[in-house]
Amino acid sequence: MSKAKHRKDDYFHVNKNLLLLLISIVLVVIGFWVAVESSRDCRVIEYQDLQGTHDMTVCKGGDK
């Protein structure tokens, strides 16, 4: 009986570690994405042509 209970505790312990690892990876990816996005210098340019008015986003940096 105690071996089965011990195995069940190990299973939950492994699941908790995998969950923490997954959360850590997600936070690292989000942090990296925010850093890349904030390092770009973007501005929206509005221009007109024969079809009407258009908006164009121009970014400097981040692509190098």
PDB file of N, CA and C in Angstrom:
ATOM      1  N   MET A   1       0.832  -1.197   0.000  1.00  0.00           N
ATOM      2  CA  MET A   1       0.000   0.000   0.000  1.00  0.00           C
ATOM      3  C   MET A   1       0.873   1.256   0.000  1.00  0.00           C
ATOM      4  N   SER A   2       1.940   1.234   0.791  1.00  0.00           N
ATOM      5  CA  SER A   2       2.782   2.434   0.878  1.00  0.00           C
ATOM      6  C   SER A   2       3.554   2.659  -0.419  1.00  0.00           C
ATOM      7  N   LYS A   3       3.896   1.571  -1.133  1.00  0.00           N
ATOM      8  CA  LYS A   3       4.603   1.748  -2.409  1.00  0.00           C
ATOM      9  C   LYS A   3       3.711   2.438  -3.432  1.00  0.00           C
ATOM     10  N   ALA A   4       2.440   2.050  -3.481  1.00  0.00           N
ATOM     11  CA  ALA A   4       1.509   2.669  -4.428  1.00  0.00           C
ATOM     12  C   ALA A   4       1.321   4.147  -4.093  1.00  0.00           C
ATOM     13  N   LYS A   5       1.207   4.457  -2.810  1.00  0.00           N
ATOM     14  CA  LYS A   5       1.038   5.854  -2.408  1.00  0.00           C
ATOM     15  C   LYS A   5       2.297   6.646  -2.753  1.00  0.00           C
ATOM     16  N   HIS A   6       3.447   6.036  -2.543  1.00  0.00           N
ATOM     17  CA  HIS A   6       4.713   6.705  -2.856  1.00  0.00           C
ATOM     18  C   HIS A   6       4.811   6.984  -4.356  1.00  0.00           C
ATOM     19  N   ARG A   7       4.395   6.012  -5.166  1.00  0.00           N
ATOM     20  CA  ARG A   7       4.413   6.190  -6.617  1.00  0.00           C
ATOM     21  C   ARG A   7       3.484   7.333  -7.035  1.00  0.00           C
ATOM     22  N   LYS A   8       2.307   7.398  -6.411  1.00  0.00           N
ATOM     23  CA  LYS A   8       1.352   8.455  -6.729  1.00  0.00           C
ATOM     24  C   LYS A   8       1.938   9.823  -6.370  1.00  0.00           C
ATOM     25  N   ASP A   9       2.606   9.928  -5.226  1.00  0.00           N
ATOM     26  CA  ASP A   9       3.238  11.190  -4.830  1.00  0.00           C
ATOM     27  C   ASP A   9       4.323  11.585  -5.824  1.00  0.00           C
ATOM     28  N   ASP A  10       5.113  10.622  -6.286  1.00  0.00           N
ATOM     29  CA  ASP A  10       6.151  10.905  -7.282  1.00  0.00           C
ATOM     30  C   ASP A  10       5.521  11.419  -8.573  1.00  0.00           C
ATOM     31  N   TYR A  11       4.406  10.826  -8.974  1.00  0.00           N
ATOM     32  CA  TYR A  11       3.726  11.237 -10.204  1.00  0.00           C
ATOM     33  C   TYR A  11       3.295  12.697 -10.105  1.00  0.00           C
ATOM     34  N   PHE A  12       2.688  13.068  -8.974  1.00  0.00           N
ATOM     35  CA  PHE A  12       2.259  14.460  -8.804  1.00  0.00           C
ATOM     36  C   PHE A  12       3.458  15.393  -8.704  1.00  0.00           C
ATOM     37  N   HIS A  13       4.540  14.938  -8.087  1.00  0.00           N
ATOM     38  CA  HIS A  13       5.748  15.760  -7.970  1.00  0.00           C
ATOM     39  C   HIS A  13       6.343  16.020  -9.352  1.00  0.00           C
ATOM     40  N   VAL A  14       6.377  14.996 -10.200  1.00  0.00           N
ATOM     41  CA  VAL A  14       6.892  15.155 -11.566  1.00  0.00           C
ATOM     42  C   VAL A  14       5.991  16.106 -12.350  1.00  0.00           C
ATOM     43  N   ASN A  15       4.674  15.955 -12.216  1.00  0.00           N
ATOM     44  CA  ASN A  15       3.748  16.848 -12.922  1.00  0.00           C
ATOM     45  C   ASN A  15       3.937  18.293 -12.492  1.00  0.00           C
ATOM     46  N   LYS A  16       4.168  18.506 -11.181  1.00  0.00           N
ATOM     47  CA  LYS A  16       4.372  19.864 -10.687  1.00  0.00           C
ATOM     48  C   LYS A  16       5.653  20.445 -11.269  1.00  0.00           C
ATOM     49  N   ASN A  17       6.706  19.636 -11.354  1.00  0.00           N
ATOM     50  CA  ASN A  17       7.965  20.112 -11.936  1.00  0.00           C
ATOM     51  C   ASN A  17       7.792  20.441 -13.416  1.00  0.00           C
ATOM     52  N   LEU A  18       7.069  19.607 -14.150  1.00  0.00           N
ATOM     53  CA  LEU A  18       6.837  19.882 -15.570  1.00  0.00           C
ATOM     54  C   LEU A  18       6.009  21.145 -15.752  1.00  0.00           C
ATOM     55  N   LEU A  19       5.033  21.350 -14.884  1.00  0.00           N
ATOM     56  CA  LEU A  19       4.209  22.555 -14.957  1.00  0.00           C
ATOM     57  C   LEU A  19       5.053  23.798 -14.691  1.00  0.00           C
ATOM     58  N   LEU A  20       5.922  23.738 -13.679  1.00  0.00           N
ATOM     59  CA  LEU A  20       6.802  24.874 -13.390  1.00  0.00           C
ATOM     60  C   LEU A  20       7.756  25.129 -14.548  1.00  0.00           C
ATOM     61  N   LEU A  21       8.263  24.066 -15.159  1.00  0.00           N
ATOM     62  CA  LEU A  21       9.157  24.217 -16.308  1.00  0.00           C
ATOM     63  C   LEU A  21       8.419  24.870 -17.474  1.00  0.00           C
ATOM     64  N   LEU A  22       7.208  24.435 -17.734  1.00  0.00           N
ATOM     65  CA  LEU A  22       6.409  25.007 -18.820  1.00  0.00           C
ATOM     66  C   LEU A  22       6.132  26.488 -18.576  1.00  0.00           C
ATOM     67  N   ILE A  23       5.760  26.836 -17.342  1.00  0.00           N
ATOM     68  CA  ILE A  23       5.501  28.237 -17.004  1.00  0.00           C
ATOM     69  C   ILE A  23       6.770  29.063 -17.183  1.00  0.00           C
ATOM     70  N   SER A  24       7.910  28.527 -16.769  1.00  0.00           N
ATOM     71  CA  SER A  24       9.180  29.248 -16.917  1.00  0.00           C
ATOM     72  C   SER A  24       9.497  29.498 -18.386  1.00  0.00           C
ATOM     73  N   ILE A  25       9.319  28.488 -19.223  1.00  0.00           N
ATOM     74  CA  ILE A  25       9.603  28.640 -20.658  1.00  0.00           C
ATOM     75  C   ILE A  25       8.684  29.698 -21.262  1.00  0.00           C
ATOM     76  N   VAL A  26       7.403  29.664 -20.912  1.00  0.00           N
ATOM     77  CA  VAL A  26       6.451  30.645 -21.442  1.00  0.00           C
ATOM     78  C   VAL A  26       6.848  32.053 -21.018  1.00  0.00           C
ATOM     79  N   LEU A  27       7.241  32.232 -19.752  1.00  0.00           N
ATOM     80  CA  LEU A  27       7.643  33.559 -19.280  1.00  0.00           C
ATOM     81  C   LEU A  27       8.893  34.046 -19.988  1.00  0.00           C
ATOM     82  N   VAL A  28       9.850  33.154 -20.247  1.00  0.00           N
ATOM     83  CA  VAL A  28      11.069  33.544 -20.959  1.00  0.00           C
ATOM     84  C   VAL A  28      10.731  33.975 -22.383  1.00  0.00           C
ATOM     85  N   VAL A  29       9.867  33.211 -23.053  1.00  0.00           N
ATOM     86  CA  VAL A  29       9.483  33.555 -24.431  1.00  0.00           C
ATOM     87  C   VAL A  29       8.762  34.903 -24.464  1.00  0.00           C
ATOM     88  N   ILE A  30       7.840  35.126 -23.531  1.00  0.00           N
ATOM     89  CA  ILE A  30       7.115  36.406 -23.482  1.00  0.00           C
ATOM     90  C   ILE A  30       8.084  37.549 -23.202  1.00  0.00           C
ATOM     91  N   GLY A  31       9.012  37.349 -22.271  1.00  0.00           N
ATOM     92  CA  GLY A  31       9.996  38.385 -21.962  1.00  0.00           C
ATOM     93  C   GLY A  31      10.868  38.716 -23.154  1.00  0.00           C
ATOM     94  N   PHE A  32      11.293  37.689 -23.882  1.00  0.00           N
ATOM     95  CA  PHE A  32      12.129  37.907 -25.068  1.00  0.00           C
ATOM     96  C   PHE A  32      11.353  38.672 -26.136  1.00  0.00           C
ATOM     97  N   TRP A  33      10.094  38.299 -26.348  1.00  0.00           N
ATOM     98  CA  TRP A  33       9.259  38.966 -27.354  1.00  0.00           C
ATOM     99  C   TRP A  33       9.050  40.432 -26.995  1.00  0.00           C
ATOM    100  N   VAL A  34       8.782  40.716 -25.712  1.00  0.00           N
ATOM    101  CA  VAL A  34       8.586  42.103 -25.273  1.00  0.00           C
ATOM    102  C   VAL A  34       9.867  42.904 -25.473  1.00  0.00           C
ATOM    103  N   ALA A  35      11.022  42.306 -25.172  1.00  0.00           N
ATOM    104  CA  ALA A  35      12.297  43.009 -25.356  1.00  0.00           C
ATOM    105  C   ALA A  35      12.541  43.325 -26.829  1.00  0.00           C
ATOM    106  N   VAL A  36      12.255  42.382 -27.708  1.00  0.00           N
ATOM    107  CA  VAL A  36      12.452  42.610 -29.144  1.00  0.00           C
ATOM    108  C   VAL A  36      11.498  43.686 -29.646  1.00  0.00           C
ATOM    109  N   GLU A  37      10.242  43.603 -29.246  1.00  0.00           N
ATOM    110  CA  GLU A  37       9.251  44.579 -29.704  1.00  0.00           C
ATOM    111  C   GLU A  37       9.556  45.980 -29.187  1.00  0.00           C
ATOM    112  N   SER A  38      10.014  46.088 -27.943  1.00  0.00           N
ATOM    113  CA  SER A  38      10.268  47.415 -27.380  1.00  0.00           C
ATOM    114  C   SER A  38      11.553  48.022 -27.931  1.00  0.00           C
ATOM    115  N   SER A  39      12.442  47.198 -28.502  1.00  0.00           N
ATOM    116  CA  SER A  39      13.685  47.727 -29.057  1.00  0.00           C
ATOM    117  C   SER A  39      13.469  48.323 -30.447  1.00  0.00           C
ATOM    118  N   ARG A  40      12.333  48.053 -31.047  1.00  0.00           N
ATOM    119  CA  ARG A  40      12.045  48.598 -32.372  1.00  0.00           C
ATOM    120  C   ARG A  40      11.512  50.021 -32.249  1.00  0.00           C
ATOM    121  N   ASP A  41      11.891  50.845 -33.209  1.00  0.00           N
ATOM    122  CA  ASP A  41      11.378  52.214 -33.272  1.00  0.00           C
ATOM    123  C   ASP A  41      10.367  52.249 -34.410  1.00  0.00           C
ATOM    124  N   CYS A  42       9.080  52.164 -34.075  1.00  0.00           N
ATOM    125  CA  CYS A  42       8.038  52.082 -35.097  1.00  0.00           C
ATOM    126  C   CYS A  42       7.205  53.356 -35.111  1.00  0.00           C
ATOM    127  N   ARG A  43       6.813  53.753 -36.301  1.00  0.00           N
ATOM    128  CA  ARG A  43       5.863  54.860 -36.421  1.00  0.00           C
ATOM    129  C   ARG A  43       4.931  54.563 -37.587  1.00  0.00           C
ATOM    130  N   VAL A  44       3.733  55.112 -37.480  1.00  0.00           N
ATOM    131  CA  VAL A  44       2.721  54.912 -38.516  1.00  0.00           C
ATOM    132  C   VAL A  44       2.734  56.133 -39.431  1.00  0.00           C
ATOM    133  N   ILE A  45       2.857  55.876 -40.713  1.00  0.00           N
ATOM    134  CA  ILE A  45       2.867  56.945 -41.710  1.00  0.00           C
ATOM    135  C   ILE A  45       1.560  56.865 -42.497  1.00  0.00           C
ATOM    136  N   GLU A  46       0.892  57.997 -42.601  1.00  0.00           N
ATOM    137  CA  GLU A  46      -0.353  58.051 -43.370  1.00  0.00           C
ATOM    138  C   GLU A  46      -0.043  58.714 -44.711  1.00  0.00           C
ATOM    139  N   TYR A  47      -0.446  58.051 -45.789  1.00  0.00           N
ATOM    140  CA  TYR A  47      -0.189  58.630 -47.109  1.00  0.00           C
ATOM    141  C   TYR A  47      -1.416  58.477 -47.998  1.00  0.00           C
ATOM    142  N   GLN A  48      -1.482  59.304 -49.014  1.00  0.00           N
ATOM    143  CA  GLN A  48      -2.618  59.271 -49.933  1.00  0.00           C
ATOM    144  C   GLN A  48      -2.134  58.949 -51.341  1.00  0.00           C
ATOM    145  N   ASP A  49      -2.950  58.178 -52.042  1.00  0.00           N
ATOM    146  CA  ASP A  49      -2.701  57.949 -53.461  1.00  0.00           C
ATOM    147  C   ASP A  49      -4.053  57.935 -54.172  1.00  0.00           C
ATOM    148  N   LEU A  50      -4.075  57.439 -55.383  1.00  0.00           N
ATOM    149  CA  LEU A  50      -5.319  57.480 -56.157  1.00  0.00           C
ATOM    150  C   LEU A  50      -6.420  56.617 -55.548  1.00  0.00           C
ATOM    151  N   GLN A  51      -6.039  55.575 -54.789  1.00  0.00           N
ATOM    152  CA  GLN A  51      -7.049  54.707 -54.182  1.00  0.00           C
ATOM    153  C   GLN A  51      -7.580  55.270 -52.862  1.00  0.00           C
ATOM    154  N   GLY A  52      -6.953  56.297 -52.311  1.00  0.00           N
ATOM    155  CA  GLY A  52      -7.424  56.868 -51.047  1.00  0.00           C
ATOM    156  C   GLY A  52      -6.290  57.005 -50.043  1.00  0.00           C
ATOM    157  N   THR A  53      -6.665  57.052 -48.767  1.00  0.00           N
ATOM    158  CA  THR A  53      -5.690  57.235 -47.686  1.00  0.00           C
ATOM    159  C   THR A  53      -5.303  55.874 -47.118  1.00  0.00           C
ATOM    160  N   HIS A  54      -4.011  55.687 -46.879  1.00  0.00           N
ATOM    161  CA  HIS A  54      -3.504  54.415 -46.351  1.00  0.00           C
ATOM    162  C   HIS A  54      -2.588  54.684 -45.170  1.00  0.00           C
ATOM    163  N   ASP A  55      -2.509  53.708 -44.269  1.00  0.00           N
ATOM    164  CA  ASP A  55      -1.561  53.767 -43.157  1.00  0.00           C
ATOM    165  C   ASP A  55      -0.476  52.737 -43.401  1.00  0.00           C
ATOM    166  N   MET A  56       0.775  53.117 -43.132  1.00  0.00           N
ATOM    167  CA  MET A  56       1.893  52.193 -43.281  1.00  0.00           C
ATOM    168  C   MET A  56       2.747  52.280 -42.023  1.00  0.00           C
ATOM    169  N   THR A  57       3.092  51.135 -41.441  1.00  0.00           N
ATOM    170  CA  THR A  57       3.938  51.107 -40.257  1.00  0.00           C
ATOM    171  C   THR A  57       5.375  50.880 -40.683  1.00  0.00           C
ATOM    172  N   VAL A  58       6.258  51.782 -40.256  1.00  0.00           N
ATOM    173  CA  VAL A  58       7.677  51.686 -40.590  1.00  0.00           C
ATOM    174  C   VAL A  58       8.446  51.474 -39.297  1.00  0.00           C
ATOM    175  N   CYS A  59       9.286  50.439 -39.257  1.00  0.00           N
ATOM    176  CA  CYS A  59      10.064  50.129 -38.058  1.00  0.00           C
ATOM    177  C   CYS A  59      11.549  50.210 -38.356  1.00  0.00           C
ATOM    178  N   LYS A  60      12.293  50.787 -37.414  1.00  0.00           N
ATOM    179  CA  LYS A  60      13.752  50.805 -37.505  1.00  0.00           C
ATOM    180  C   LYS A  60      14.287  49.865 -36.437  1.00  0.00           C
ATOM    181  N   GLY A  61      15.290  49.073 -36.795  1.00  0.00           N
ATOM    182  CA  GLY A  61      15.883  48.163 -35.820  1.00  0.00           C
ATOM    183  C   GLY A  61      15.029  46.928 -35.614  1.00  0.00           C
ATOM    184  N   GLY A  62      15.550  45.998 -34.804  1.00  0.00           N
ATOM    185  CA  GLY A  62      14.826  44.769 -34.514  1.00  0.00           C
ATOM    186  C   GLY A  62      14.970  43.710 -35.582  1.00  0.00           C
ATOM    187  N   ASP A  63      15.266  44.127 -36.813  1.00  0.00           N
ATOM    188  CA  ASP A  63      15.397  43.170 -37.914  1.00  0.00           C
ATOM    189  C   ASP A  63      16.857  42.890 -38.242  1.00  0.00           C
ATOM    190  N   LYS A  64      17.778  43.491 -37.508  1.00  0.00           N
ATOM    191  CA  LYS A  64      19.200  43.330 -37.821  1.00  0.00           C
ATOM    192  C   LYS A  64      19.758  42.092 -37.172  1.00  0.00           C
TER     193      LYS A  64
END
